[in-house]
Each structure stands twice: as structure tokens, then as C-alpha cells.
Coordinates of C-alpha atoms in Angstrom, one line a residue:
M6 CA -14.7 5.6 38.1
D7 CA -11.7 7.4 36.4
N8 CA -13.1 9.0 33.3
N9 CA -9.7 8.8 31.6
V10 CA -9.8 5.0 31.6
P11 CA -11.7 3.2 28.8
E12 CA -15.1 1.8 29.8
T13 CA -15.1 -1.9 30.7
S14 CA -17.8 -4.3 29.7
E15 CA -19.2 -4.1 33.2
A16 CA -19.6 -0.3 33.0
V17 CA -21.1 -0.5 29.5
A18 CA -23.7 -3.0 30.8
E19 CA -25.1 -0.4 33.2
T20 CA -27.7 0.7 30.6
N21 CA -31.1 1.7 31.8
A22 CA -33.2 -1.4 31.3
E23 CA -36.5 0.5 31.4
E24 CA -35.3 3.0 28.8
V25 CA -34.3 0.1 26.5
K26 CA -37.7 -1.5 26.9
K27 CA -39.5 1.7 26.1
E28 CA -37.4 2.2 23.0
K29 CA -38.1 -1.3 21.8
K30 CA -41.8 -0.9 22.5
R31 CA -42.2 2.4 20.8
N32 CA -40.1 1.9 17.7
P33 CA -40.4 -1.3 15.6
I34 CA -37.3 -0.2 13.6
A35 CA -35.3 -0.4 16.8
R36 CA -36.4 -3.9 17.3
G37 CA -35.2 -4.9 13.8
L38 CA -31.9 -3.1 14.2
N39 CA -31.3 -4.8 17.6
A40 CA -32.2 -8.2 16.1
Y41 CA -29.4 -7.8 13.6
F42 CA -26.8 -5.9 15.4
D43 CA -27.4 -6.9 19.1
I44 CA -27.2 -3.3 20.1
Y45 CA -28.7 -3.6 23.5
G46 CA -26.9 -6.8 24.3
R47 CA -23.6 -4.9 23.9
G48 CA -24.7 -2.2 26.3
S49 CA -25.4 0.4 23.6
N50 CA -28.5 2.0 22.1
I51 CA -29.4 3.4 18.7
K52 CA -28.7 7.1 19.7
K53 CA -25.2 6.2 20.8
E54 CA -24.6 4.3 17.6
I55 CA -25.7 7.1 15.4
F56 CA -23.7 9.7 17.3
A57 CA -20.6 7.4 17.1
G58 CA -21.0 7.0 13.3
L59 CA -21.3 10.8 13.0
L60 CA -18.1 11.3 14.9
V61 CA -16.1 8.7 13.0
F62 CA -17.3 10.1 9.7
F63 CA -16.0 13.5 10.5
E64 CA -12.7 12.1 11.8
V65 CA -12.0 10.2 8.6
I66 CA -13.4 12.7 6.1
A67 CA -10.9 15.3 7.3
F68 CA -8.0 13.0 6.3
M69 CA -9.3 12.1 2.8
M70 CA -8.5 15.3 1.0
V71 CA -4.8 15.1 2.1
N72 CA -4.7 11.5 0.9
A73 CA -6.2 12.3 -2.5
E74 CA -3.9 15.3 -3.0
L75 CA -0.9 13.1 -2.2
L76 CA -2.0 10.4 -4.7
A77 CA -2.9 12.8 -7.4
S78 CA 0.3 14.9 -7.2
S79 CA 2.6 11.9 -6.9
T80 CA 1.4 9.4 -9.5
D81 CA 0.3 9.4 -13.1
M82 CA -3.4 9.5 -11.9
S83 CA -3.5 13.3 -12.0
S84 CA -7.2 14.0 -11.5
Y85 CA -7.5 15.0 -7.9
H86 CA -11.3 15.1 -8.0
A87 CA -11.5 11.6 -9.4
V88 CA -9.1 10.3 -6.8
Y89 CA -11.2 11.9 -4.0
F90 CA -14.5 10.7 -5.5
A91 CA -13.3 7.1 -5.9
S92 CA -11.7 7.1 -2.3
V93 CA -14.9 8.4 -0.7
L94 CA -17.1 5.9 -2.7
V95 CA -14.9 2.9 -1.7
T96 CA -14.8 4.1 2.0
A97 CA -18.6 4.3 2.0
I98 CA -19.2 0.9 0.5
T99 CA -16.5 -1.0 2.5
S100 CA -17.5 0.6 5.8
V101 CA -21.1 -0.6 5.3
L102 CA -19.7 -4.0 4.4
V103 CA -17.6 -4.5 7.5
G104 CA -20.5 -3.2 9.6
M105 CA -23.0 -5.6 8.2
L106 CA -20.8 -8.6 8.0
C107 CA -18.7 -8.3 11.1
N108 CA -20.9 -6.1 13.3
V109 CA -18.0 -3.9 14.3
P110 CA -17.9 0.0 14.4
F111 CA -15.0 0.4 12.0
V112 CA -14.7 2.7 9.1
Q113 CA -12.4 1.3 6.3
S114 CA -10.4 3.7 4.3
A115 CA -6.9 4.3 2.8
S116 CA -4.1 4.9 5.3
L117 CA -1.2 7.2 5.2
G118 CA 1.1 4.1 5.3
M119 CA -0.6 2.6 2.2
T120 CA -0.6 5.9 0.3
V121 CA 3.1 6.5 1.0
L122 CA 3.8 2.9 -0.1
I123 CA 2.0 3.6 -3.4
V124 CA 3.7 6.9 -3.9
T125 CA 7.1 5.2 -3.2
L126 CA 6.6 2.4 -5.6
V127 CA 5.7 4.8 -8.5
G128 CA 8.3 7.4 -7.6
Q129 CA 11.3 5.1 -7.1
N130 CA 10.6 2.8 -10.1
A131 CA 10.6 4.8 -13.3
G132 CA 8.0 3.5 -15.7
L133 CA 5.9 1.8 -13.0
T134 CA 2.4 3.1 -13.2
Y135 CA -0.4 3.6 -10.7
A136 CA -2.3 0.7 -12.5
N137 CA 0.7 -1.5 -12.0
V138 CA 0.7 -0.8 -8.3
M139 CA -3.1 -1.5 -8.1
A140 CA -2.5 -4.8 -9.7
I141 CA 0.2 -5.6 -7.2
A142 CA -2.0 -4.6 -4.3
L143 CA -4.8 -6.6 -5.7
V144 CA -2.7 -9.8 -5.7
A145 CA -1.5 -9.1 -2.2
N146 CA -5.0 -8.7 -0.9
V147 CA -6.2 -11.9 -2.7
V148 CA -3.5 -13.7 -0.9
Y149 CA -4.5 -12.0 2.4
F150 CA -8.1 -13.1 1.9
I151 CA -7.1 -16.7 1.1
V152 CA -5.1 -16.9 4.3
M153 CA -8.0 -15.6 6.3
V154 CA -10.5 -18.2 5.0
I155 CA -8.2 -21.2 5.4
P156 CA -8.5 -22.2 9.1
P157 CA -4.9 -23.6 9.5
A158 CA -3.3 -20.7 7.8
R159 CA -5.3 -18.2 9.8
A160 CA -4.6 -19.9 13.1
F161 CA -0.9 -20.1 12.2
L162 CA -0.7 -16.4 11.5
F163 CA -2.7 -15.3 14.6
N164 CA -0.9 -17.6 17.0
A165 CA 2.5 -16.4 15.7
V166 CA 2.0 -12.9 17.1
P167 CA 3.5 -12.9 20.7
D168 CA 1.2 -11.9 23.5
S169 CA 3.5 -9.1 24.5
V170 CA 3.1 -7.5 21.1
R171 CA -0.6 -8.1 21.0
K172 CA -1.2 -6.5 24.4
A173 CA 1.0 -3.5 23.3
L174 CA -1.1 -2.7 20.2
P175 CA -3.7 -0.5 22.0
A176 CA -1.0 1.6 23.7
A177 CA 0.9 1.7 20.4
L178 CA -2.3 2.9 18.7
G179 CA -2.7 5.6 21.4
A180 CA 0.9 6.8 20.9
F181 CA 0.4 6.8 17.2
I182 CA -2.7 8.9 17.4
I183 CA -1.2 11.4 19.8
V184 CA 1.9 11.9 17.6
Y185 CA -0.1 11.9 14.4
V186 CA -2.3 14.8 15.8
L187 CA 0.7 16.8 16.9
V188 CA 2.3 16.3 13.5
Q189 CA -0.9 17.4 11.7
L190 CA -1.1 20.5 13.9
N191 CA 2.6 21.2 12.9
L192 CA 3.6 21.1 16.6
L193 CA 5.9 18.2 15.8
R194 CA 7.8 17.2 12.6
I195 CA 8.8 13.7 11.9
N196 CA 10.6 13.0 8.6
T197 CA 8.4 14.4 5.9
M198 CA 5.1 13.4 7.4
N199 CA 3.8 16.9 7.7
F200 CA 3.5 17.9 4.1
A201 CA 2.1 16.0 1.1
D202 CA 4.3 18.3 -1.1
D203 CA 7.5 16.9 0.5
L204 CA 6.5 13.4 -0.3
A205 CA 5.4 14.3 -3.8
S206 CA 8.6 16.1 -4.6
M207 CA 10.7 13.3 -3.2
A208 CA 8.8 10.7 -5.1
S209 CA 9.1 12.5 -8.4
A210 CA 12.9 12.9 -7.8
G211 CA 13.3 9.2 -7.1
T212 CA 14.4 10.0 -3.5
P213 CA 13.9 7.1 -1.1
I214 CA 10.8 7.6 1.1
T215 CA 10.3 5.8 4.3
T216 CA 7.8 6.1 7.2
F217 CA 10.1 4.0 9.3
T218 CA 12.7 6.4 10.4
L219 CA 14.2 7.4 13.7
N220 CA 15.8 10.5 12.3
Y221 CA 14.3 13.2 14.6
V222 CA 11.3 14.5 16.4
S223 CA 11.3 18.3 16.6
F224 CA 9.1 21.2 17.7
S225 CA 8.0 22.9 14.5
L226 CA 5.3 25.5 15.2
D227 CA 6.2 28.7 13.5
I228 CA 6.0 31.5 16.1
G229 CA 8.1 34.0 14.2
A230 CA 7.3 36.8 11.9
D231 CA 5.8 34.5 9.2
A232 CA 3.2 33.1 11.6
D233 CA -0.4 34.0 10.7
W234 CA -4.0 33.1 11.4
Y235 CA -3.6 29.7 9.8
T236 CA -0.6 28.9 12.1
F237 CA -2.4 29.2 15.4
M238 CA -6.1 28.6 14.6
P239 CA -5.8 24.7 14.4
V240 CA -3.9 24.6 17.7
I241 CA -6.3 26.9 19.5
T242 CA -9.4 25.0 18.3
S243 CA -7.9 21.6 19.1
V244 CA -6.8 22.6 22.6
I245 CA -10.2 24.1 23.5
A246 CA -12.0 21.0 22.2
F247 CA -9.7 18.7 24.2
V248 CA -10.1 20.7 27.5
A249 CA -13.9 20.8 27.0
L250 CA -14.0 17.1 26.5
L251 CA -12.0 16.5 29.6
V252 CA -14.3 18.6 31.7
L253 CA -17.4 17.0 30.2
K254 CA -16.0 13.5 30.9
H255 CA -15.1 14.5 34.4
F256 CA -18.7 15.5 35.2
N257 CA -20.1 12.4 33.5
V258 CA -22.1 14.5 31.0
K259 CA -24.0 12.3 28.5
H260 CA -22.7 12.3 24.9
A261 CA -19.7 14.3 26.0
T262 CA -17.7 13.6 22.8
I263 CA -20.5 14.7 20.5
I264 CA -21.0 17.9 22.5
A265 CA -17.3 18.6 22.4
F266 CA -17.2 18.0 18.7
G267 CA -20.3 20.3 18.1
G268 CA -18.6 23.0 20.2
S269 CA -15.4 22.6 18.2
L270 CA -17.3 22.9 14.9
V271 CA -19.2 26.1 16.1
L272 CA -15.8 27.6 17.3
Y273 CA -14.3 26.8 13.9
V274 CA -17.1 28.7 12.1
V275 CA -16.9 31.6 14.5
M276 CA -13.2 31.9 14.0
W277 CA -13.7 32.1 10.2
L278 CA -16.3 34.8 10.8
I279 CA -13.9 36.8 13.0
R280 CA -11.7 37.1 9.9
R281 CA -14.6 38.9 8.3
N282 CA -13.9 37.3 4.9
F283 CA -17.4 36.2 4.0
T284 CA -16.3 35.3 0.4
D285 CA -13.7 32.9 1.7
Y286 CA -14.1 29.7 -0.3
Y287 CA -14.0 27.3 2.7
F288 CA -16.8 29.1 4.5
F289 CA -18.8 29.6 1.4
A290 CA -18.6 25.9 0.7
F291 CA -20.4 25.2 4.0
V292 CA -23.7 26.4 2.5
T293 CA -23.2 25.5 -1.1
P294 CA -24.8 22.3 -2.4
A295 CA -23.0 20.7 -5.4
Y296 CA -23.2 17.8 -7.7
G297 CA -20.7 15.2 -6.8
G298 CA -19.5 17.0 -3.7
M299 CA -16.8 19.5 -4.4
Y300 CA -16.8 18.7 -8.1
F301 CA -19.0 21.4 -9.4
Y302 CA -16.0 22.7 -11.3
D303 CA -15.5 19.4 -13.2
G304 CA -19.0 18.0 -13.2
V305 CA -20.1 14.5 -12.4
N306 CA -19.9 13.3 -16.0
K307 CA -16.2 14.2 -16.3
I308 CA -15.5 12.5 -13.0
L309 CA -17.2 9.3 -14.1
R310 CA -15.3 9.4 -17.5
V311 CA -12.0 9.7 -15.6
L312 CA -13.0 6.8 -13.3
R313 CA -14.0 4.6 -16.2
G314 CA -10.9 5.5 -18.3
N315 CA -8.2 5.5 -15.7
F316 CA -9.4 4.0 -12.4
F317 CA -12.1 1.4 -12.6
G318 CA -10.7 -1.9 -13.7
A319 CA -7.2 -0.5 -14.4
A320 CA -5.7 -3.2 -12.3
F321 CA -6.9 -5.7 -14.9
T322 CA -6.8 -3.7 -18.1
Q323 CA -3.4 -2.0 -17.6
G324 CA -2.0 -3.3 -14.3
F325 CA -0.2 -6.4 -15.5
D326 CA 1.5 -4.7 -18.4
F327 CA 5.0 -3.8 -17.2
G328 CA 6.2 -2.7 -20.6
G329 CA 6.6 0.9 -19.5
Y330 CA 8.9 -0.2 -16.6
A331 CA 11.0 -2.4 -19.0
D332 CA 11.3 0.5 -21.5
A333 CA 12.4 3.0 -18.7
L334 CA 14.9 0.5 -17.4
A335 CA 16.4 0.1 -20.9
Q336 CA 16.5 3.8 -21.3
T337 CA 18.3 4.2 -18.0
Q338 CA 21.0 1.7 -18.9
A339 CA 21.4 3.2 -22.4
D340 CA 21.9 6.7 -20.9
A341 CA 24.5 5.2 -18.5
L342 CA 26.4 3.5 -21.3
G343 CA 26.0 6.5 -23.7
V344 CA 24.5 4.4 -26.4
A345 CA 21.1 4.2 -28.2
V346 CA 18.4 2.4 -26.4
E347 CA 18.1 -0.1 -29.4
E348 CA 21.6 -1.3 -28.6
V349 CA 20.7 -2.3 -25.0
S350 CA 19.3 -5.7 -24.2
V351 CA 17.6 -5.7 -20.8
N352 CA 15.9 -8.6 -19.0
A353 CA 13.5 -6.8 -16.8
G354 CA 11.7 -9.9 -15.6
G355 CA 13.9 -10.5 -12.6
R356 CA 13.6 -6.9 -11.4
I357 CA 9.8 -6.9 -12.0
F358 CA 9.6 -10.2 -10.0
M359 CA 11.5 -8.7 -7.0
I360 CA 9.4 -5.5 -7.1
F361 CA 6.2 -7.7 -7.2
V362 CA 7.3 -9.9 -4.3
T363 CA 8.6 -7.1 -2.0
A364 CA 5.5 -4.9 -2.7
V365 CA 3.1 -7.8 -2.1
L366 CA 4.8 -8.4 1.2
S367 CA 4.6 -4.7 2.0
F368 CA 0.9 -4.5 1.3
L369 CA 0.2 -7.6 3.3
I370 CA 2.3 -6.5 6.4
L371 CA 0.7 -3.0 6.3
G372 CA -2.8 -4.2 5.9
V373 CA -2.7 -6.8 8.7
S374 CA -0.8 -4.6 11.0
E375 CA -2.9 -1.4 10.7
T376 CA -6.2 -3.3 10.8
G377 CA -4.9 -5.4 13.7
A378 CA -4.0 -2.3 15.7
T379 CA -7.6 -0.9 15.3
V380 CA -9.1 -4.2 16.3
A381 CA -7.0 -4.4 19.4
G382 CA -7.6 -0.8 20.3
H383 CA -11.4 -1.3 20.0
A384 CA -11.3 -4.5 22.0
F385 CA -9.4 -2.8 24.8
A386 CA -11.5 0.4 24.8
S387 CA -14.7 -1.5 24.8
G388 CA -13.6 -4.1 27.4
T389 CA -14.2 -7.0 24.9
A390 CA -10.7 -8.4 24.8
D391 CA -9.7 -11.8 26.3
E392 CA -6.6 -12.3 28.5
R393 CA -4.3 -12.4 25.4
G394 CA -5.6 -9.2 24.1
R395 CA -7.8 -10.8 21.4
A396 CA -11.1 -9.2 20.3
L397 CA -14.2 -11.2 21.2
H398 CA -17.1 -9.2 19.8
T399 CA -17.5 -9.8 16.0
Q400 CA -20.4 -11.4 14.3
N401 CA -19.9 -14.8 12.6
A402 CA -22.2 -14.1 9.7
F403 CA -19.4 -14.2 7.1
L404 CA -17.1 -17.0 8.3
R405 CA -19.3 -19.0 10.6
K406 CA -16.6 -21.4 11.7
A407 CA -13.9 -18.8 12.0
A408 CA -12.5 -17.4 15.2
P409 CA -14.6 -14.3 16.0
F410 CA -11.9 -11.8 15.3
A411 CA -10.9 -13.4 12.0
N412 CA -14.0 -12.0 10.2
V413 CA -12.7 -8.4 10.4
Y414 CA -9.5 -9.3 8.6
A415 CA -11.2 -11.4 5.9
V416 CA -13.7 -8.6 5.1
N417 CA -10.9 -6.1 5.2
A418 CA -9.0 -8.2 2.6
L419 CA -12.2 -8.4 0.4
S420 CA -12.7 -4.7 0.8
S421 CA -9.2 -4.0 -0.3
V422 CA -9.7 -6.1 -3.4
F423 CA -12.7 -4.0 -4.2
G424 CA -10.7 -0.8 -3.6
C425 CA -8.0 -1.9 -6.0
I426 CA -10.6 -2.8 -8.7
M427 CA -12.1 0.7 -8.3
G428 CA -8.7 2.3 -8.5
A429 CA -8.8 3.8 -5.0
G430 CA -6.3 1.3 -3.5
P431 CA -6.3 -0.9 -0.4
V432 CA -8.1 0.0 2.8
V433 CA -7.6 -0.6 6.5
A434 CA -9.7 -0.3 9.5
R435 CA -9.0 3.3 10.4
P436 CA -7.7 4.2 13.9
E437 CA -10.2 7.1 14.0
S438 CA -12.9 4.5 14.5
L439 CA -11.9 4.5 18.1
T440 CA -13.5 7.9 18.4
G441 CA -16.8 6.1 17.9
T442 CA -15.9 3.6 20.5
S443 CA -15.3 6.4 23.0
E444 CA -18.8 7.7 22.3
G445 CA -20.3 4.3 23.0
G446 CA -20.4 2.8 19.5
R447 CA -20.2 -1.0 19.9
T448 CA -21.8 -2.5 16.8
G449 CA -21.8 -2.4 13.0
L450 CA -24.6 0.2 13.0
T451 CA -21.9 2.8 13.7
A452 CA -20.0 1.8 10.6
V453 CA -23.3 1.7 8.5
V454 CA -24.2 5.3 9.7
A455 CA -20.7 6.5 8.8
G456 CA -20.8 4.8 5.4
L457 CA -24.2 6.4 4.5
L458 CA -22.7 9.8 5.5
F459 CA -19.8 9.2 3.1
I460 CA -22.3 8.6 0.3
A461 CA -24.0 11.9 1.3
A462 CA -20.6 13.6 1.3
L463 CA -20.3 12.9 -2.5
F464 CA -23.3 15.3 -3.0
T465 CA -22.8 18.2 -0.7
I466 CA -19.7 20.2 0.1
A467 CA -20.9 20.7 3.7
L468 CA -20.0 17.1 4.5
S469 CA -16.9 16.9 2.4
G470 CA -13.3 17.1 3.5
L471 CA -13.2 20.5 1.9
F472 CA -15.1 22.0 4.8
I473 CA -14.5 19.5 7.7
N474 CA -10.9 20.5 8.4
G475 CA -8.8 18.4 10.7
M476 CA -8.7 21.1 13.3
V477 CA -12.3 20.4 14.1
V478 CA -11.5 16.8 15.2
Y479 CA -7.9 16.7 16.3
G480 CA -8.6 17.7 20.0
I481 CA -11.1 14.8 20.3
L482 CA -8.7 12.4 18.6
F483 CA -6.0 13.4 21.0
Y484 CA -8.2 12.5 23.9
V485 CA -8.9 9.1 22.4
G486 CA -5.1 8.5 22.1
L487 CA -4.6 9.3 25.8
T488 CA -7.3 6.9 26.9
L489 CA -5.6 4.1 24.9
L490 CA -2.3 4.7 26.7
T491 CA -3.9 3.2 29.8
A492 CA -3.2 -0.1 28.1
F493 CA 0.3 0.2 29.7
K494 CA -1.4 -1.5 32.7
N495 CA -1.2 -4.7 30.6
C496 CA 2.6 -4.5 30.4
D497 CA 4.4 -6.8 32.8
F498 CA 7.1 -4.5 34.1
T499 CA 8.4 -7.2 36.5
S500 CA 9.8 -9.1 33.5
F501 CA 12.4 -7.3 31.3
G502 CA 11.9 -9.9 28.7
K503 CA 8.2 -9.1 28.4
A504 CA 8.4 -5.4 29.0
L505 CA 11.0 -4.7 26.3
P506 CA 8.9 -6.0 23.3
F507 CA 5.9 -4.1 24.7
L508 CA 7.8 -0.8 24.9
A509 CA 9.6 -1.3 21.6
T510 CA 6.3 -1.7 19.9
V511 CA 4.8 1.4 21.4
V512 CA 7.9 3.6 21.0
T513 CA 8.4 2.6 17.3
A514 CA 4.7 3.3 16.5
A515 CA 5.1 6.8 18.0
V516 CA 8.4 7.8 16.4
S517 CA 7.8 6.2 13.0
L518 CA 4.0 6.5 12.6
D519 CA 4.4 3.0 11.0
F520 CA 2.5 0.1 12.5
A521 CA 4.2 -2.5 10.3
A522 CA 7.6 -1.4 11.6
A523 CA 6.3 -1.3 15.2
I524 CA 5.0 -4.8 15.0
A525 CA 8.1 -6.0 13.2
I526 CA 10.4 -4.7 15.9
G527 CA 8.1 -5.9 18.7
V528 CA 8.0 -9.5 17.2
V529 CA 11.8 -9.6 16.6
S530 CA 12.6 -8.2 20.1
D531 CA 10.2 -10.7 21.7
T532 CA 11.8 -13.7 20.0
L533 CA 15.3 -12.3 20.8
M534 CA 14.5 -11.8 24.5
R535 CA 13.1 -15.4 24.8
A536 CA 16.1 -16.8 23.0
L537 CA 18.5 -14.9 25.3
S538 CA 16.7 -16.1 28.4
R539 CA 17.1 -19.7 27.1
D540 CA 13.4 -20.1 26.8
I541 CA 13.7 -21.6 23.3
R542 CA 10.9 -24.1 23.9
S543 CA 8.3 -21.4 24.2
I544 CA 9.2 -20.1 20.7
T545 CA 6.8 -21.8 18.3
V546 CA 7.4 -22.5 14.6
G547 CA 5.0 -19.7 13.8
N548 CA 7.0 -17.3 16.0
W549 CA 10.2 -18.2 14.2
V550 CA 8.6 -17.8 10.7
L551 CA 7.0 -14.5 11.6
T552 CA 10.2 -13.2 13.1
G553 CA 12.1 -14.2 10.0
V554 CA 9.6 -12.4 7.7
M555 CA 9.6 -9.3 9.9
L556 CA 13.4 -9.2 10.2
L557 CA 13.7 -9.4 6.4
S558 CA 11.1 -6.7 6.0
L559 CA 13.3 -4.4 8.2
I560 CA 16.6 -5.3 6.5
F561 CA 15.5 -5.3 2.9
G562 CA 12.8 -2.6 3.0
F563 CA 9.7 -4.7 2.3
V564 CA 8.0 -2.1 4.5
Y565 CA 8.8 1.1 2.7

């Protein structure tokens, strides 16, 4: 079997039956976990699930510091530590939630798309606060949840997505992951996605920010006189980890991914030691316990005060007060007219309504799109997708009468509501979850293990994003992206009308790093091709409605 191709359900089923029986017989805990998660029935075992949870945790925690820095530096919520604390806490709780209720190996956390949307809303609308944006996101995800629990509405939405786009999502996710890794390693530069400082400065200056841009893709590794240790170490570490994983997979070594990760982590520490700077803060942090993770400078009490005062419940206590925005709008008009602000009469209601509507649509499109891509990627990689690319394996404990794959979206919406209440923002099923799938994670136990590790990360720097730098995991993530590209086999290249939407979805995801835009272009191109081929009857009402919404989102910037 080609080790670069994701495992099928038949391959996964080749678990040693005798070994499973022994594990059940010796360990009563294993019997209980299997009764709840159906671990053995999905061709996995407890060891695989734990290793998968460990991998996904390290993949996601490496991103969370960047996300917290971007939010703290670009909004009125200036406490970086509190942003990080709230984000990790929400990630831990919502990951356990989706694992327990849906039995899927997904970690839920904020995405770069969601973060850029929040930064854009605050930066481009003077007077709009972080609490205002949390209130808007809260409303969007309440709507999202209602749609998921009403069967006709849910079916209407799912059936509106064309098969060509649905089948393209795993490959689009693979392309997204590959380009994302190259951007994070500074090998590629797309728009301003490399540096949080760029986004922060643009937001504060009121400059339009968009993740949907086809401006340029360029090689950006600095190999000149200014290049230093920090320039090459991430690339070297990632390349070695990637090659090691390829070799291990080729020789069918058990737990190849976890071995490659461990080797990458050891290499990372050794390369720090080579610098002979034993007082370096990052290395020192590896062996330093701390209260509240990296917050030994602020202290837990201060963190909790900030959370209570500015984060927790701010969507309710401050979020629906748009007085600051109205005052800023009046001041802007007064300055333009050269008169005192008292002389200006401004009706801000219309503008607030439009901001509310467009932002709600943006959060909805992003949430469904990014979570949908992860669901599709997992279904493809684990061999649990039907002929239309829909996920089959989710547990119906939450919505017993719902289509199996609907549970993930409903719980994601509920988790995002919780995230907004906590002040951390909406969450999505992170694409890094596919790393766990590659290690054999098939059930919600993977998500529960990762969630518990996130809780532990709040109390020791060794597990925080401060130490677990992205360079430790990027090589492995790159490999996962390549395996997902094998979904191109689902593209019908004999039909131009079916191949174009597939390719449009994949290419847009790669060059824009924006799943909402990728799905929008895929849906619009699918409807256009069917209309041009005079196959109007195959276009359902749902297809027309979704096409209209996606077209408007591209034209009027609902997707920022």
C-alpha cells in the first residue's frame, strides 16, 4: 500500500484482534472507554488515541500565541496574557465538548480567519469595541446553532453545497495546510499573513485587510547579510522532521508520526543548546513551572481580574452598546465639516445595522466553511466519507435524529457561543486535527486527551505555546497536507464543468488562505458551469440561494 495515501476504512480495520481482546481483558478502563467511544469498532486503540491527542495538542498550541498577540495588539483588549489564558481555556473546554458529544477527534480553537475578521471590524470602524464584535459573533453563532437544530433548515444548507465543491474540500485543506506552513516558515509571503505586526498596524491605521487576495505569492526567505540563526533553524528542523516521517512511513514503522515529532522536539532542544545560551528565556521556560502557565509575571489573580472585568460576559454587559461607534462617527463628520461635534446630527443606526448584518454573515460563512473543511478532510483521511464526500462517523448523542455529520456543526456553534461569552471569540474545528487522524485518531478520545493537555498548559510553561514553537510541528503538518492532496482522485477531469469548480476551490484556498472565499468561488463557478451547459434543472433552489449569498459575500466583502 502507498504510504502517501490516507488509510482507508479497510486498512484501518486490520487491527490485531487478539491484542484488542487482551487490552479489554486486562484493563477495565479500556472497556469503559470503548463502550462510550467505540474505539475498537473504528479500528483504533487507546494508545493511538492518546498519541493522536498529544500530536494535535502540540500542533494547535504552537498557533495560539500568535493568535493572542494579534488580538491583544490590534484591539482594545490589551492584556496579552488574559487573551491567551481565555483562548486556551475555551479551546480546552470546547475540544472536550465536541469529543464527548460528537465522538470526533477534533480540537476546536480560534482560526486565523476569525481573528483577522475581528481585527478588521475593530480597526476599520472607529469606536467599535472588542465587546461589540463579541456581541455580533454571539448573535451569528446563535443563528448558526438554530439552523443546525432545525431539520429542514439544516438539510437545506447541506444539500445546497455542490458535490464538486464538497469533494474538493479535502484537497483544498491540504493545499491550505501546505501554503500555511510555507508562509509560517517565511518561505512564502502572501499579502500580510506572515506577520501579526503587519495586520495590527494596518488595523490601527484603518487600512482594509483581507485574507481573500490574489495579489502575489513570492519567495521570502532572507538569505542575505541579515539572515541569522532564527532565519534558518525553523526550516532546517521542519525539513528534517518531514524527511524522517516519510522514511518511517515508507518502512511502516508503528507510531511514525509521534516518533517524528519526538525527534523534531529533541532536535529543537539540541539546536538551542548549540547556541550555548543557557539563560535563553525560551529554553529556560522548558523546565520552569509557573502559576497560570506563562503568567508568573502577572499572577493568576490579575489574569482573573482582567477576565472578569473585560472579557467574561462583555458581549452582554458592553457588547450591545454602540454609543462609542456613534460618537466616533459624529466626530469624523464634524472634522470633515470643520465644525464642533455638537453641531453635527448623525443617525448611526443604519450603519450599525449594516455592520451587524455583514459581520454576522461573515462569522457564519467562516465558521461553517472552516469547520466543514476539517470534517471533510477527516472523513477522507479516515475513509469514512460516502460517495458525495459527506462524513459518516459521528455519534448521535447530541441530536439523535440529525444526520450524523450535523452534530459537529451544532456543537461547533454552541462552542462558539461559549467562546464569545468568555471573550475569547468563536472557534472552529482546527485543520491541525488531521495530524491526529494521520496517527490513527478516530474517536472523541483524541479530542478529550488534547483538551486535558490544554488545561495542563495553563499551569506549566513546558506545555505552553511559549516553548512549543511552530518549527517543531510544521514538518509533520506539511506531510499531512500532502496526503490530503490525494483527494484529487475524486475530481472528474473528464468533465470540464465538474473539474473547474473543484480546481477553483483548491486554488483559491491555497492562494488566499481563506476557506470562506474558496467555497464561495467553488459554489459560484459550479452553478455558472451548470447554467452555461444548459443543465438548469439540476440546479436546486438551495444551490441558487447559496450561490446568491456567496456571490454577494465576494462582491460586497461580507468575507473580510
